[in-house]
Amino acid sequence: MKRKAACLLLILTMTLLLTGCWNRTELNELAIAVGMGIDKQGDQFQVSVQVVDPGQVSAKSGGDGRAPTTLYTAKAETIFEAVRKMTKISPRKIYFSHLRICVIGESMATDGMAKALDLLSRDHHFRTDFYLVLSKDTSAEDILKILTPLDPIPANDLFSSLDISEKNWSPSMTVTLDELIAALTSEGTEPVMTGLRIIGNKEAGERKDNVEKIAPHTRLEYSGLAVFKKDKLIGWLNEDESKGYNFITGKVKSSVGFVTCPQGGKVISEIIRTQTTVKGRFYRGEPQINIKMRVEANVGEVECPHLDLTNVSTIYDIEKKEEEKIEEVMKSAIRKAQKSYKADIFGFGEAIHRADPKAWNTLKKNWSSEHFADLPVNIKVDFKLRRLGTIGSSFLNDVKE
């Protein structure tokens, strides 16, 4: 009898844990946000949210000609207030768990972006797997208005494009919320973000006929890396300097480069693998950085007449020229950061900290403004060609002039 009573009590207790979701929200009550933009206008924040229109992206319905997304914009003294203020114009509550891209406006970044990041990291609806980018020469709101051709949802297009660009073309890079906050709170490195700009006519990019043409009126393009001092934007790296930054920080997965031939033309190489080591040390009481980089590549294209790729000395010459070119690209990024911005975006301070924590305590207070600006950096690149492709020497050698 006691055993039956105990079993009954256990069953009753378990039913209390299976009562369902008391605070559930049905899907048809939510507006799924995929893109978010934050601009600064005077003392107020302007928040723009790109929301999916389910009826236009559904495979069954096929849509009725409306845009696949809609943009809600609100302005308030705080970002949270602006988001909630959107309920005045949105029939559903904005849901951020599926956010793909967050665009920080250039006006916001110049003034300081830390306040924007607090909400993104604090609110449990925001996951940390979305990418953050910086609008360049335009506002975040205008970025989110542009319709994109291949993917009907612009935020998804931007997410995929940045992901593919980082893996195959080294001047751009992905930055997640956790990575950005880690750079902001570190004593030995400054944040960097990829820039995003509008190419073409901004107004034409907002119309549906922008995606009905083979060559759209307007496109969105990732362009350069933004340099920050703490949470404030202080300048930009151009394409070569951005590539140099990614070489130094070991973020290059694949890329393409070329060297010129003695008799004219170019040899184009496809980088397939890189490995970078950054070490700090003290020499005669002064800090310095040693960078060693190993690069493996394949020959991708040959435009040089009379170039014999079966000759070992030819391969050696190409490798040496590539080493010199990559070293110069890396040095150009370091010069820009040291002389123009005095911002340690490479994490050299962290390398010095690892080398000698006690000495770092005396350097960290004025690291970027004093010590980093004159920090000696030694670079050694080891470039190796692995494959020549499906042919050896180019058929250009046999073309009659």
CSV table of N, CA and C in Angstrom, one decimal, residues 5-141:
chain,number,residue,atom,x,y,z
A,5,ALA,N,1.1,4.3,-2.9
A,5,ALA,CA,1.0,5.7,-2.5
A,5,ALA,C,2.2,6.5,-3.0
A,6,ALA,N,3.4,5.9,-2.8
A,6,ALA,CA,4.6,6.6,-3.2
A,6,ALA,C,4.6,6.8,-4.7
A,7,CYS,N,4.2,5.8,-5.5
A,7,CYS,CA,4.2,5.9,-7.0
A,7,CYS,C,3.2,7.0,-7.4
A,8,LEU,N,2.0,7.0,-6.7
A,8,LEU,CA,1.0,8.0,-7.1
A,8,LEU,C,1.5,9.4,-6.8
A,9,LEU,N,2.2,9.6,-5.7
A,9,LEU,CA,2.8,10.9,-5.3
A,9,LEU,C,3.8,11.3,-6.4
A,10,LEU,N,4.6,10.4,-6.8
A,10,LEU,CA,5.6,10.7,-7.8
A,10,LEU,C,5.0,11.1,-9.1
A,11,ILE,N,3.9,10.4,-9.5
A,11,ILE,CA,3.3,10.7,-10.8
A,11,ILE,C,2.7,12.1,-10.7
A,12,LEU,N,2.0,12.5,-9.6
A,12,LEU,CA,1.4,13.8,-9.4
A,12,LEU,C,2.5,14.9,-9.4
A,13,THR,N,3.7,14.6,-8.8
A,13,THR,CA,4.8,15.6,-8.8
A,13,THR,C,5.3,15.8,-10.2
A,14,MET,N,5.4,14.7,-11.0
A,14,MET,CA,5.9,14.9,-12.4
A,14,MET,C,5.0,15.7,-13.3
A,15,THR,N,3.7,15.5,-13.0
A,15,THR,CA,2.7,16.3,-13.8
A,15,THR,C,2.8,17.8,-13.7
A,16,LEU,N,3.3,18.2,-12.5
A,16,LEU,CA,3.5,19.6,-12.3
A,16,LEU,C,4.6,20.2,-13.2
A,17,LEU,N,5.6,19.3,-13.6
A,17,LEU,CA,6.7,19.8,-14.4
A,17,LEU,C,6.3,19.7,-15.9
A,18,LEU,N,5.1,19.2,-16.2
A,18,LEU,CA,4.7,19.0,-17.6
A,18,LEU,C,3.5,19.9,-18.0
A,19,THR,N,3.5,21.0,-17.4
A,19,THR,CA,2.3,21.9,-17.5
A,19,THR,C,2.3,22.7,-18.8
A,20,GLY,N,3.4,22.7,-19.6
A,20,GLY,CA,3.5,23.5,-20.8
A,20,GLY,C,4.3,24.8,-20.6
A,21,CYS,N,4.3,25.6,-21.6
A,21,CYS,CA,5.0,26.9,-21.6
A,21,CYS,C,4.1,28.0,-21.1
A,22,TRP,N,4.2,28.4,-19.9
A,22,TRP,CA,3.3,29.4,-19.4
A,22,TRP,C,3.5,30.8,-20.0
A,23,ASN,N,4.7,31.1,-20.6
A,23,ASN,CA,4.9,32.4,-21.2
A,23,ASN,C,5.2,32.3,-22.7
A,24,ARG,N,4.5,31.3,-23.3
A,24,ARG,CA,4.8,31.1,-24.7
A,24,ARG,C,4.3,32.3,-25.6
A,25,THR,N,4.9,32.4,-26.7
A,25,THR,CA,4.4,33.4,-27.7
A,25,THR,C,4.3,32.6,-29.1
A,26,GLU,N,3.1,32.7,-29.7
A,26,GLU,CA,2.9,32.0,-30.9
A,26,GLU,C,3.7,32.7,-32.1
A,27,LEU,N,4.0,31.8,-33.1
A,27,LEU,CA,4.8,32.3,-34.2
A,27,LEU,C,4.1,33.5,-34.9
A,28,ASN,N,2.8,33.4,-35.0
A,28,ASN,CA,2.1,34.4,-35.8
A,28,ASN,C,1.9,35.7,-35.0
A,29,GLU,N,2.5,35.7,-33.8
A,29,GLU,CA,2.5,37.0,-33.0
A,29,GLU,C,3.9,37.7,-33.0
A,30,LEU,N,4.8,37.1,-33.8
A,30,LEU,CA,6.2,37.6,-33.8
A,30,LEU,C,6.6,38.1,-35.2
A,31,ALA,N,7.4,39.1,-35.2
A,31,ALA,CA,8.0,39.6,-36.4
A,31,ALA,C,9.5,39.2,-36.4
A,32,ILE,N,9.9,38.3,-37.3
A,32,ILE,CA,11.3,37.8,-37.2
A,32,ILE,C,12.3,38.8,-37.8
A,33,ALA,N,13.2,39.3,-37.0
A,33,ALA,CA,14.2,40.3,-37.4
A,33,ALA,C,15.4,39.5,-37.9
A,34,VAL,N,15.9,39.9,-39.1
A,34,VAL,CA,17.1,39.3,-39.7
A,34,VAL,C,18.2,40.3,-39.8
A,35,GLY,N,17.9,41.6,-39.8
A,35,GLY,CA,18.9,42.6,-39.9
A,35,GLY,C,18.6,43.8,-39.0
A,36,MET,N,19.6,44.4,-38.5
A,36,MET,CA,19.4,45.5,-37.5
A,36,MET,C,20.5,46.6,-37.8
A,37,GLY,N,20.1,47.8,-37.8
A,37,GLY,CA,21.0,49.0,-38.0
A,37,GLY,C,20.8,50.0,-36.9
A,38,ILE,N,21.9,50.5,-36.4
A,38,ILE,CA,21.9,51.5,-35.3
A,38,ILE,C,22.7,52.8,-35.8
A,39,ASP,N,22.0,53.9,-35.8
A,39,ASP,CA,22.6,55.2,-36.2
A,39,ASP,C,22.4,56.1,-35.0
A,40,LYS,N,23.2,57.2,-35.1
A,40,LYS,CA,23.1,58.2,-34.0
A,40,LYS,C,22.6,59.5,-34.7
A,41,GLN,N,21.6,60.1,-34.2
A,41,GLN,CA,21.1,61.4,-34.7
A,41,GLN,C,21.0,62.4,-33.5
A,42,GLY,N,22.0,63.2,-33.4
A,42,GLY,CA,22.0,64.1,-32.3
A,42,GLY,C,22.3,63.4,-31.0
A,43,ASP,N,21.3,63.5,-30.0
A,43,ASP,CA,21.4,62.8,-28.7
A,43,ASP,C,20.6,61.6,-28.7
A,44,GLN,N,20.0,61.2,-29.9
A,44,GLN,CA,19.1,60.1,-29.9
A,44,GLN,C,19.7,59.0,-30.8
A,45,PHE,N,19.2,57.7,-30.5
A,45,PHE,CA,19.5,56.6,-31.3
A,45,PHE,C,18.4,56.3,-32.3
A,46,GLN,N,18.8,56.0,-33.6
A,46,GLN,CA,17.8,55.6,-34.6
A,46,GLN,C,18.1,54.2,-34.9
A,47,VAL,N,17.1,53.3,-34.6
A,47,VAL,CA,17.2,51.9,-34.8
A,47,VAL,C,16.3,51.5,-35.9
A,48,SER,N,16.9,50.7,-36.9
A,48,SER,CA,16.2,50.2,-38.0
A,48,SER,C,16.3,48.6,-37.9
A,49,VAL,N,15.1,48.0,-38.2
A,49,VAL,CA,15.1,46.5,-38.1
A,49,VAL,C,14.5,46.0,-39.4
A,50,GLN,N,15.2,45.1,-40.1
A,50,GLN,CA,14.7,44.4,-41.3
A,50,GLN,C,14.0,43.1,-40.9
A,51,VAL,N,12.7,43.1,-41.2
A,51,VAL,CA,11.9,42.0,-40.8
A,51,VAL,C,11.4,41.2,-42.0
A,52,VAL,N,11.3,39.9,-41.8
A,52,VAL,CA,10.9,39.0,-42.9
A,52,VAL,C,9.4,39.0,-43.1
A,53,ASP,N,9.0,39.1,-44.3
A,53,ASP,CA,7.5,39.0,-44.6
A,53,ASP,C,7.3,37.5,-45.0
A,54,PRO,N,6.7,36.7,-44.1
A,54,PRO,CA,6.6,35.3,-44.3
A,54,PRO,C,5.8,34.9,-45.6
A,55,GLY,N,4.8,35.7,-45.9
A,55,GLY,CA,4.0,35.4,-47.1
A,55,GLY,C,4.8,35.5,-48.4
A,56,GLN,N,5.9,36.3,-48.4
A,56,GLN,CA,6.7,36.5,-49.6
A,56,GLN,C,7.8,35.5,-49.8
A,57,VAL,N,8.2,34.9,-48.7
A,57,VAL,CA,9.3,33.9,-48.8
A,57,VAL,C,8.9,32.5,-48.7
A,58,SER,N,7.6,32.3,-48.5
A,58,SER,CA,7.1,31.0,-48.4
A,58,SER,C,7.1,30.3,-49.8
A,59,ALA,N,7.5,29.0,-49.8
A,59,ALA,CA,7.6,28.3,-51.1
A,59,ALA,C,6.2,28.0,-51.7
A,60,LYS,N,5.2,27.8,-50.8
A,60,LYS,CA,3.9,27.5,-51.2
A,60,LYS,C,3.1,28.7,-51.8
A,61,SER,N,3.2,29.8,-51.1
A,61,SER,CA,2.4,30.9,-51.6
A,61,SER,C,3.1,31.6,-52.8
A,62,GLY,N,4.4,31.6,-52.8
A,62,GLY,CA,5.1,32.3,-54.0
A,62,GLY,C,5.0,33.8,-54.0
A,63,GLY,N,4.3,34.4,-53.0
A,63,GLY,CA,4.3,35.8,-52.9
A,63,GLY,C,3.4,36.5,-53.9
A,64,ASP,N,3.1,37.8,-53.6
A,64,ASP,CA,2.2,38.5,-54.5
A,64,ASP,C,2.8,39.8,-55.0
A,65,GLY,N,4.1,39.8,-55.1
A,65,GLY,CA,4.7,41.0,-55.6
A,65,GLY,C,5.3,42.0,-54.6
A,66,ARG,N,5.0,41.8,-53.3
A,66,ARG,CA,5.5,42.7,-52.3
A,66,ARG,C,7.0,42.3,-52.1
A,67,ALA,N,7.7,43.3,-51.4
A,67,ALA,CA,9.1,43.0,-51.0
A,67,ALA,C,9.1,41.9,-50.0
A,68,PRO,N,10.2,41.1,-50.1
A,68,PRO,CA,10.3,39.9,-49.1
A,68,PRO,C,10.6,40.4,-47.7
A,69,THR,N,11.0,41.6,-47.5
A,69,THR,CA,11.2,42.1,-46.1
A,69,THR,C,10.6,43.5,-46.0
A,70,THR,N,10.4,43.9,-44.8
A,70,THR,CA,10.0,45.3,-44.5
A,70,THR,C,10.9,45.9,-43.5
A,71,LEU,N,11.0,47.2,-43.5
A,71,LEU,CA,12.0,47.9,-42.5
A,71,LEU,C,11.2,48.8,-41.6
A,72,TYR,N,11.4,48.5,-40.3
A,72,TYR,CA,10.8,49.4,-39.3
A,72,TYR,C,11.9,50.2,-38.7
A,73,THR,N,11.6,51.5,-38.5
A,73,THR,CA,12.6,52.5,-37.9
A,73,THR,C,11.9,53.3,-36.8
A,74,ALA,N,12.7,53.4,-35.7
A,74,ALA,CA,12.2,54.3,-34.6
A,74,ALA,C,13.4,55.0,-34.0
A,75,LYS,N,13.1,56.1,-33.4
A,75,LYS,CA,14.1,56.9,-32.8
A,75,LYS,C,13.8,57.2,-31.3
A,76,ALA,N,14.7,57.1,-30.4
A,76,ALA,CA,14.5,57.4,-29.0
A,76,ALA,C,15.9,57.7,-28.3
A,77,GLU,N,15.8,58.0,-27.0
A,77,GLU,CA,17.0,58.4,-26.3
A,77,GLU,C,17.8,57.1,-25.9
A,78,THR,N,17.2,56.0,-25.9
A,78,THR,CA,17.9,54.7,-25.7
A,78,THR,C,17.5,53.7,-26.8
A,79,ILE,N,18.4,52.7,-27.0
A,79,ILE,CA,18.2,51.7,-28.1
A,79,ILE,C,17.0,50.8,-27.7
A,80,PHE,N,16.9,50.4,-26.4
A,80,PHE,CA,15.8,49.6,-26.0
A,80,PHE,C,14.5,50.3,-26.2
A,81,GLU,N,14.4,51.5,-25.9
A,81,GLU,CA,13.2,52.3,-26.1
A,81,GLU,C,12.8,52.4,-27.6
A,82,ALA,N,13.8,52.6,-28.4
A,82,ALA,CA,13.5,52.6,-29.8
A,82,ALA,C,12.9,51.3,-30.4
A,83,VAL,N,13.5,50.2,-29.9
A,83,VAL,CA,13.0,48.9,-30.3
A,83,VAL,C,11.5,48.7,-29.9
A,84,ARG,N,11.2,49.0,-28.6
A,84,ARG,CA,9.9,48.9,-28.2
A,84,ARG,C,8.9,49.9,-28.8
A,85,LYS,N,9.5,51.0,-29.2
A,85,LYS,CA,8.6,52.0,-29.8
A,85,LYS,C,8.1,51.6,-31.2
A,86,MET,N,8.8,50.6,-31.8
A,86,MET,CA,8.4,50.1,-33.1
A,86,MET,C,7.0,49.4,-33.1
A,87,THR,N,6.5,49.0,-31.9
A,87,THR,CA,5.2,48.4,-31.8
A,87,THR,C,4.1,49.4,-32.2
A,88,LYS,N,4.5,50.7,-32.3
A,88,LYS,CA,3.5,51.7,-32.8
A,88,LYS,C,3.2,51.5,-34.2
A,89,ILE,N,4.1,50.9,-35.0
A,89,ILE,CA,3.9,50.8,-36.4
A,89,ILE,C,4.0,49.3,-36.9
A,90,SER,N,4.5,48.4,-36.0
A,90,SER,CA,4.6,47.0,-36.3
A,90,SER,C,3.4,46.2,-35.7
A,91,PRO,N,2.7,45.4,-36.4
A,91,PRO,CA,1.6,44.6,-35.9
A,91,PRO,C,2.0,43.5,-35.0
A,92,ARG,N,3.3,43.2,-35.0
A,92,ARG,CA,3.9,42.1,-34.2
A,92,ARG,C,5.1,42.6,-33.4
A,93,LYS,N,5.4,41.8,-32.3
A,93,LYS,CA,6.6,42.2,-31.5
A,93,LYS,C,7.8,41.7,-32.3
A,94,ILE,N,8.8,42.5,-32.3
A,94,ILE,CA,10.1,42.2,-33.0
A,94,ILE,C,10.8,41.1,-32.2
A,95,TYR,N,11.2,40.0,-32.9
A,95,TYR,CA,11.9,38.9,-32.3
A,95,TYR,C,13.3,38.8,-32.9
A,96,PHE,N,14.3,38.8,-32.1
A,96,PHE,CA,15.7,39.0,-32.5
A,96,PHE,C,16.6,37.7,-32.5
A,97,SER,N,16.0,36.6,-32.2
A,97,SER,CA,16.8,35.4,-32.0
A,97,SER,C,17.4,34.9,-33.4
A,98,HIS,N,16.8,35.3,-34.5
A,98,HIS,CA,17.3,34.9,-35.8
A,98,HIS,C,18.1,36.0,-36.5
A,99,LEU,N,18.6,37.0,-35.8
A,99,LEU,CA,19.3,38.1,-36.4
A,99,LEU,C,20.6,37.6,-37.1
A,100,ARG,N,20.8,38.1,-38.3
A,100,ARG,CA,22.0,37.6,-39.1
A,100,ARG,C,23.1,38.7,-39.2
A,101,ILE,N,22.7,39.9,-39.3
A,101,ILE,CA,23.6,41.0,-39.5
A,101,ILE,C,23.2,42.2,-38.7
A,102,CYS,N,24.2,42.9,-38.1
A,102,CYS,CA,23.9,44.1,-37.4
A,102,CYS,C,24.9,45.2,-37.9
A,103,VAL,N,24.3,46.3,-38.5
A,103,VAL,CA,25.1,47.3,-39.1
A,103,VAL,C,25.2,48.5,-38.1
A,104,ILE,N,26.4,48.8,-37.7
A,104,ILE,CA,26.6,50.0,-36.9
A,104,ILE,C,26.8,51.2,-37.8
A,105,GLY,N,26.1,52.2,-37.6
A,105,GLY,CA,26.2,53.4,-38.5
A,105,GLY,C,27.5,54.1,-38.2
A,106,GLU,N,28.1,54.7,-39.3
A,106,GLU,CA,29.4,55.5,-39.1
A,106,GLU,C,29.2,56.6,-38.1
A,107,SER,N,28.0,57.3,-38.1
A,107,SER,CA,27.8,58.3,-37.1
A,107,SER,C,27.8,57.8,-35.7
A,108,MET,N,27.3,56.6,-35.5
A,108,MET,CA,27.3,56.0,-34.2
A,108,MET,C,28.7,55.6,-33.8
A,109,ALA,N,29.5,55.0,-34.7
A,109,ALA,CA,30.8,54.6,-34.4
A,109,ALA,C,31.7,55.7,-34.1
A,110,THR,N,31.6,56.8,-34.7
A,110,THR,CA,32.4,58.0,-34.5
A,110,THR,C,32.2,58.5,-33.1
A,111,ASP,N,31.0,58.5,-32.6
A,111,ASP,CA,30.6,59.0,-31.3
A,111,ASP,C,30.9,58.0,-30.2
A,112,GLY,N,31.0,56.7,-30.6
A,112,GLY,CA,31.2,55.6,-29.6
A,112,GLY,C,30.1,54.6,-29.6
A,113,MET,N,30.5,53.3,-29.8
A,113,MET,CA,29.4,52.3,-30.1
A,113,MET,C,29.2,51.4,-28.9
A,114,ALA,N,29.9,51.6,-27.7
A,114,ALA,CA,29.8,50.7,-26.6
A,114,ALA,C,28.3,50.6,-26.1
A,115,LYS,N,27.6,51.7,-26.1
A,115,LYS,CA,26.2,51.7,-25.5
A,115,LYS,C,25.3,50.8,-26.4
A,116,ALA,N,25.6,50.7,-27.7
A,116,ALA,CA,24.8,49.8,-28.5
A,116,ALA,C,25.0,48.4,-28.2
A,117,LEU,N,26.3,48.1,-27.9
A,117,LEU,CA,26.6,46.7,-27.7
A,117,LEU,C,26.1,46.1,-26.3
A,118,ASP,N,25.8,47.0,-25.4
A,118,ASP,CA,25.3,46.5,-24.1
A,118,ASP,C,24.0,45.8,-24.2
A,119,LEU,N,23.1,46.4,-25.0
A,119,LEU,CA,21.8,45.8,-25.2
A,119,LEU,C,21.9,44.4,-25.9
A,120,LEU,N,22.8,44.4,-27.0
A,120,LEU,CA,22.9,43.2,-27.8
A,120,LEU,C,23.5,42.0,-26.9
A,121,SER,N,24.3,42.3,-25.9
A,121,SER,CA,24.9,41.3,-25.1
A,121,SER,C,24.1,41.0,-23.9
A,122,ARG,N,23.2,41.9,-23.5
A,122,ARG,CA,22.4,41.7,-22.2
A,122,ARG,C,21.1,40.9,-22.5
A,123,ASP,N,20.4,41.3,-23.6
A,123,ASP,CA,19.1,40.8,-23.8
A,123,ASP,C,19.2,39.3,-24.3
A,124,HIS,N,18.4,38.5,-23.6
A,124,HIS,CA,18.5,37.0,-23.9
A,124,HIS,C,18.0,36.6,-25.2
A,125,HIS,N,17.3,37.5,-25.9
A,125,HIS,CA,16.7,37.2,-27.2
A,125,HIS,C,17.8,37.3,-28.3
A,126,PHE,N,18.9,38.0,-28.0
A,126,PHE,CA,20.0,38.1,-29.0
A,126,PHE,C,21.0,37.0,-28.8
A,127,ARG,N,21.2,36.2,-29.8
A,127,ARG,CA,22.3,35.2,-29.8
A,127,ARG,C,23.5,35.9,-30.3
A,128,THR,N,24.7,35.2,-30.2
A,128,THR,CA,26.0,35.9,-30.5
A,128,THR,C,26.6,35.4,-31.8
A,129,ASP,N,25.8,34.7,-32.6
A,129,ASP,CA,26.3,34.2,-33.9
A,129,ASP,C,26.1,35.1,-35.1
A,130,PHE,N,25.6,36.3,-34.9
A,130,PHE,CA,25.4,37.2,-36.0
A,130,PHE,C,26.7,38.1,-36.2
A,131,TYR,N,26.8,38.6,-37.4
A,131,TYR,CA,28.0,39.4,-37.7
A,131,TYR,C,27.7,40.9,-37.5
A,132,LEU,N,28.7,41.6,-37.1
A,132,LEU,CA,28.6,43.1,-37.0
A,132,LEU,C,29.5,43.7,-38.1
A,133,VAL,N,29.0,44.7,-38.8
A,133,VAL,CA,29.7,45.5,-39.8
A,133,VAL,C,29.5,46.9,-39.6
A,134,LEU,N,30.3,47.8,-40.3
A,134,LEU,CA,30.2,49.2,-40.1
A,134,LEU,C,29.8,49.9,-41.4
A,135,SER,N,28.8,50.7,-41.4
A,135,SER,CA,28.4,51.4,-42.7
A,135,SER,C,29.5,52.4,-43.0
A,136,LYS,N,29.8,52.5,-44.3
A,136,LYS,CA,30.8,53.4,-44.8
A,136,LYS,C,30.2,54.5,-45.7
A,137,ASP,N,30.4,55.7,-45.4
A,137,ASP,CA,29.9,56.8,-46.2
A,137,ASP,C,28.4,56.8,-46.4
A,138,THR,N,27.7,56.2,-45.5
A,138,THR,CA,26.2,56.1,-45.5
A,138,THR,C,25.7,55.7,-44.1
A,139,SER,N,24.4,55.7,-44.0
A,139,SER,CA,23.8,55.3,-42.7
A,139,SER,C,23.5,53.8,-42.7
A,140,ALA,N,23.3,53.2,-41.5
A,140,ALA,CA,22.9,51.8,-41.4
A,140,ALA,C,21.5,51.6,-41.9
A,141,GLU,N,20.6,52.6,-41.8
A,141,GLU,CA,19.3,52.5,-42.3
A,141,GLU,C,19.3,52.4,-43.8
